[in-house]
PDB file of C-alpha atoms in Angstrom:
ATOM      1  CA  MET A   1    -263.229-152.056-118.246  1.00  0.00           C
ATOM      2  CA  ILE A   2    -259.688-152.362-116.948  1.00  0.00           C
ATOM      3  CA  PHE A   3    -259.963-150.025-113.956  1.00  0.00           C
ATOM      4  CA  THR A   4    -262.946-148.773-111.978  1.00  0.00           C
ATOM      5  CA  GLU A   5    -263.449-145.007-111.802  1.00  0.00           C
ATOM      6  CA  ARG A   6    -262.130-145.018-108.227  1.00  0.00           C
ATOM      7  CA  GLU A   7    -259.007-146.940-109.333  1.00  0.00           C
ATOM      8  CA  ARG A   8    -258.446-144.503-112.218  1.00  0.00           C
ATOM      9  CA  ALA A   9    -258.754-141.541-109.853  1.00  0.00           C
ATOM     10  CA  TYR A  10    -256.310-143.172-107.435  1.00  0.00           C
ATOM     11  CA  LEU A  11    -253.744-143.906-110.166  1.00  0.00           C
ATOM     12  CA  ARG A  12    -253.997-140.348-111.484  1.00  0.00           C
ATOM     13  CA  SER A  13    -253.411-138.977-107.973  1.00  0.00           C
ATOM     14  CA  GLN A  14    -250.180-140.908-107.396  1.00  0.00           C
ATOM     15  CA  PRO A  15    -246.791-139.806-108.741  1.00  0.00           C
ATOM     16  CA  LEU A  16    -244.815-142.997-108.135  1.00  0.00           C
ATOM     17  CA  GLY A  17    -245.102-146.737-108.672  1.00  0.00           C
ATOM     18  CA  ARG A  18    -242.773-149.749-108.531  1.00  0.00           C
ATOM     19  CA  MET A  19    -242.136-151.967-111.537  1.00  0.00           C
ATOM     20  CA  GLY A  20    -240.886-155.527-111.177  1.00  0.00           C
ATOM     21  CA  THR A  21    -239.014-157.349-113.946  1.00  0.00           C
ATOM     22  CA  VAL A  22    -236.848-160.476-114.077  1.00  0.00           C
ATOM     23  CA  ASP A  23    -233.261-160.576-115.366  1.00  0.00           C
ATOM     24  CA  VAL A  24    -231.690-163.246-117.572  1.00  0.00           C
ATOM     25  CA  LYS A  25    -230.691-165.310-114.503  1.00  0.00           C
ATOM     26  CA  GLY A  26    -234.218-165.222-113.079  1.00  0.00           C
ATOM     27  CA  ARG A  27    -233.434-162.614-110.414  1.00  0.00           C
ATOM     28  CA  PRO A  28    -236.097-160.005-109.721  1.00  0.00           C
ATOM     29  CA  GLN A  29    -235.492-156.295-110.153  1.00  0.00           C
ATOM     30  CA  VAL A  30    -237.862-153.703-108.700  1.00  0.00           C
ATOM     31  CA  ARG A  31    -237.518-149.998-109.442  1.00  0.00           C
ATOM     32  CA  PRO A  32    -239.521-146.949-108.333  1.00  0.00           C
ATOM     33  CA  LEU A  33    -240.758-145.011-111.360  1.00  0.00           C
ATOM     34  CA  GLY A  34    -243.009-142.185-112.392  1.00  0.00           C
ATOM     35  CA  PHE A  35    -245.868-143.248-114.648  1.00  0.00           C
ATOM     36  CA  GLU A  36    -248.830-142.044-116.641  1.00  0.00           C
ATOM     37  CA  LEU A  37    -252.234-143.723-116.961  1.00  0.00           C
ATOM     38  CA  ASN A  38    -253.570-143.624-120.521  1.00  0.00           C
ATOM     39  CA  ASP A  39    -257.267-143.380-121.411  1.00  0.00           C
ATOM     40  CA  ASP A  40    -257.210-146.960-122.761  1.00  0.00           C
ATOM     41  CA  GLY A  41    -255.986-148.332-119.400  1.00  0.00           C
ATOM     42  CA  THR A  42    -252.360-148.871-120.397  1.00  0.00           C
ATOM     43  CA  ILE A  43    -249.570-147.442-118.243  1.00  0.00           C
ATOM     44  CA  ASP A  44    -246.637-145.498-119.752  1.00  0.00           C
ATOM     45  CA  ILE A  45    -243.235-145.287-118.106  1.00  0.00           C
ATOM     46  CA  GLY A  46    -240.437-143.086-119.393  1.00  0.00           C
ATOM     47  CA  GLY A  47    -236.929-142.187-118.373  1.00  0.00           C
ATOM     48  CA  PRO A  48    -233.594-140.797-119.484  1.00  0.00           C
ATOM     49  CA  ASN A  49    -231.829-143.248-121.835  1.00  0.00           C
ATOM     50  CA  LEU A  50    -234.570-145.761-121.101  1.00  0.00           C
ATOM     51  CA  SER A  51    -233.405-148.289-123.709  1.00  0.00           C
ATOM     52  CA  GLY A  52    -229.992-148.395-122.014  1.00  0.00           C
ATOM     53  CA  SER A  53    -231.455-149.434-118.655  1.00  0.00           C
ATOM     54  CA  GLN A  54    -231.448-152.853-117.012  1.00  0.00           C
ATOM     55  CA  LYS A  55    -235.244-152.840-116.820  1.00  0.00           C
ATOM     56  CA  TRP A  56    -235.431-152.363-120.623  1.00  0.00           C
ATOM     57  CA  ARG A  57    -232.996-155.247-121.214  1.00  0.00           C
ATOM     58  CA  ASN A  58    -234.971-157.423-118.798  1.00  0.00           C
ATOM     59  CA  LEU A  59    -238.192-156.675-120.681  1.00  0.00           C
ATOM     60  CA  GLU A  60    -236.581-157.385-124.057  1.00  0.00           C
ATOM     61  CA  ARG A  61    -235.994-160.951-122.855  1.00  0.00           C
ATOM     62  CA  ASN A  62    -239.148-161.365-120.805  1.00  0.00           C
ATOM     63  CA  PRO A  63    -241.994-158.854-121.253  1.00  0.00           C
ATOM     64  CA  GLU A  64    -243.938-160.071-118.208  1.00  0.00           C
ATOM     65  CA  VAL A  65    -244.183-157.264-115.676  1.00  0.00           C
ATOM     66  CA  SER A  66    -245.736-156.357-112.358  1.00  0.00           C
ATOM     67  CA  PHE A  67    -246.442-152.740-111.421  1.00  0.00           C
ATOM     68  CA  VAL A  68    -247.567-151.609-107.958  1.00  0.00           C
ATOM     69  CA  VAL A  69    -248.866-148.229-106.828  1.00  0.00           C
ATOM     70  CA  ASP A  70    -249.584-147.979-103.106  1.00  0.00           C
ATOM     71  CA  ASP A  71    -249.691-145.712-100.078  1.00  0.00           C
ATOM     72  CA  LEU A  72    -251.487-145.410 -96.741  1.00  0.00           C
ATOM     73  CA  THR A  73    -255.155-144.465 -96.566  1.00  0.00           C
ATOM     74  CA  PRO A  74    -255.571-140.823 -95.573  1.00  0.00           C
ATOM     75  CA  ASN A  75    -257.357-139.555 -92.509  1.00  0.00           C
ATOM     76  CA  GLU A  76    -260.249-138.033 -94.441  1.00  0.00           C
ATOM     77  CA  PRO A  77    -263.958-138.648 -94.985  1.00  0.00           C
ATOM     78  CA  GLY A  78    -264.614-141.658 -97.195  1.00  0.00           C
ATOM     79  CA  ALA A  79    -261.276-143.363 -96.533  1.00  0.00           C
ATOM     80  CA  VAL A  80    -261.594-147.085 -95.874  1.00  0.00           C
ATOM     81  CA  ARG A  81    -259.733-146.780 -92.584  1.00  0.00           C
ATOM     82  CA  PRO A  82    -257.032-144.167 -91.908  1.00  0.00           C
ATOM     83  CA  GLY A  83    -253.543-145.625 -91.830  1.00  0.00           C
ATOM     84  CA  TRP A  84    -254.327-148.843 -93.690  1.00  0.00           C
ATOM     85  CA  GLY A  85    -252.365-149.726 -96.786  1.00  0.00           C
ATOM     86  CA  ARG A  86    -254.142-149.271-100.107  1.00  0.00           C
ATOM     87  CA  GLY A  87    -253.120-149.694-103.697  1.00  0.00           C
ATOM     88  CA  ILE A  88    -253.240-151.450-107.030  1.00  0.00           C
ATOM     89  CA  GLU A  89    -251.065-154.206-108.461  1.00  0.00           C
ATOM     90  CA  ILE A  90    -251.106-154.556-112.232  1.00  0.00           C
ATOM     91  CA  ARG A  91    -249.749-157.681-113.889  1.00  0.00           C
ATOM     92  CA  GLY A  92    -249.328-157.692-117.611  1.00  0.00           C
ATOM     93  CA  THR A  93    -247.081-157.453-120.631  1.00  0.00           C
ATOM     94  CA  ALA A  94    -244.676-154.637-121.423  1.00  0.00           C
ATOM     95  CA  GLU A  95    -244.367-153.174-124.894  1.00  0.00           C
ATOM     96  CA  LEU A  96    -241.087-151.365-125.619  1.00  0.00           C
ATOM     97  CA  LEU A  97    -241.561-148.318-127.831  1.00  0.00           C
ATOM     98  CA  THR A  98    -238.888-146.157-129.460  1.00  0.00           C
ATOM     99  CA  GLY A  99    -239.143-142.954-131.468  1.00  0.00           C
ATOM    100  CA  VAL A 100    -242.175-141.819-129.495  1.00  0.00           C
ATOM    101  CA  GLU A 101    -243.055-138.777-127.456  1.00  0.00           C
ATOM    102  CA  PRO A 102    -241.991-139.477-123.857  1.00  0.00           C
ATOM    103  CA  PRO A 103    -244.474-138.982-121.010  1.00  0.00           C
ATOM    104  CA  ALA A 104    -244.982-135.297-120.193  1.00  0.00           C
ATOM    105  CA  TYR A 105    -244.101-135.757-116.503  1.00  0.00           C
ATOM    106  CA  GLY A 106    -240.439-136.357-117.411  1.00  0.00           C
ATOM    107  CA  GLY A 107    -239.684-133.146-119.201  1.00  0.00           C
ATOM    108  CA  PRO A 108    -236.767-132.719-121.604  1.00  0.00           C
ATOM    109  CA  SER A 109    -234.470-135.164-119.773  1.00  0.00           C
ATOM    110  CA  PHE A 110    -236.491-138.183-120.930  1.00  0.00           C
ATOM    111  CA  SER A 111    -235.515-140.069-124.088  1.00  0.00           C
ATOM    112  CA  ASN A 112    -237.997-140.707-126.924  1.00  0.00           C
ATOM    113  CA  GLU A 113    -238.737-144.182-125.587  1.00  0.00           C
ATOM    114  CA  LEU A 114    -241.258-145.642-123.242  1.00  0.00           C
ATOM    115  CA  ILE A 115    -242.413-148.827-121.624  1.00  0.00           C
ATOM    116  CA  ARG A 116    -246.144-149.378-122.096  1.00  0.00           C
ATOM    117  CA  ILE A 117    -247.765-151.855-119.731  1.00  0.00           C
ATOM    118  CA  HIS A 118    -250.811-153.706-121.052  1.00  0.00           C
ATOM    119  CA  PRO A 119    -252.711-154.926-117.965  1.00  0.00           C
ATOM    120  CA  ARG A 120    -253.879-158.520-117.787  1.00  0.00           C
ATOM    121  CA  VAL A 121    -254.729-158.779-114.074  1.00  0.00           C
ATOM    122  CA  VAL A 122    -255.649-155.952-111.703  1.00  0.00           C
ATOM    123  CA  TYR A 123    -255.649-156.428-107.950  1.00  0.00           C
ATOM    124  CA  ALA A 124    -256.839-153.448-105.877  1.00  0.00           C
ATOM    125  CA  TRP A 125    -257.196-153.173-102.114  1.00  0.00           C
ATOM    126  CA  HIS A 126    -258.706-150.674 -99.680  1.00  0.00           C
ATOM    127  CA  LEU A 127    -259.655-148.106-102.331  1.00  0.00           C
ATOM    128  CA  ASP A 128    -263.400-148.555-102.016  1.00  0.00           C
ATOM    129  CA  ARG A 129    -265.448-149.065 -98.823  1.00  0.00           C
ATOM    130  CA  ASP A 130    -268.005-151.083-100.797  1.00  0.00           C
ATOM    131  CA  GLN A 131    -265.407-153.430-102.289  1.00  0.00           C
ATOM    132  CA  LEU A 132    -262.371-153.745-100.012  1.00  0.00           C
ATOM    133  CA  VAL A 133    -260.564-156.047-102.447  1.00  0.00           C
ATOM    134  CA  ARG A 134    -261.044-156.391-106.194  1.00  0.00           C
ATOM    135  CA  ARG A 135    -259.237-158.871-108.407  1.00  0.00           C
ATOM    136  CA  ALA A 136    -260.027-158.751-112.111  1.00  0.00           C
ATOM    137  CA  GLN A 137    -258.756-160.666-115.099  1.00  0.00           C
ATOM    138  CA  VAL A 138    -258.910-157.974-117.770  1.00  0.00           C
ATOM    139  CA  SER A 139    -257.447-159.815-120.767  1.00  0.00           C
ATOM    140  CA  ALA A 140    -256.296-163.263-121.859  1.00  0.00           C
TER     141      ALA A 140
END
């Protein structure tokens, strides 16, 4: 199990995440991106001319990636505490795929390429009243 049901529901409810990569000189780059959670727990990221982007070049050299999805807890029944930060950080390895169907959320402007994140560590906070923080090593 990579994500709990509550984490899956949260990821599917969010339209935007932030992906961190490292360039050839060791400098970090963080970009906001749309994403799609796959049934197997991987995350797909698409974009227009994705293979021409800096993030793609960074991942060609170093496939280690961090991806964060976060927001503030809503003022609704069941929320941990309204106004607190909540989210999920995923650390893992990026796979660069070409000649594939791009994620549906991008429409016709997306190229036939995607970045697929294979989670290794999941860190979630304030998504579940019964487990305020969860850190899980999900693969070697």
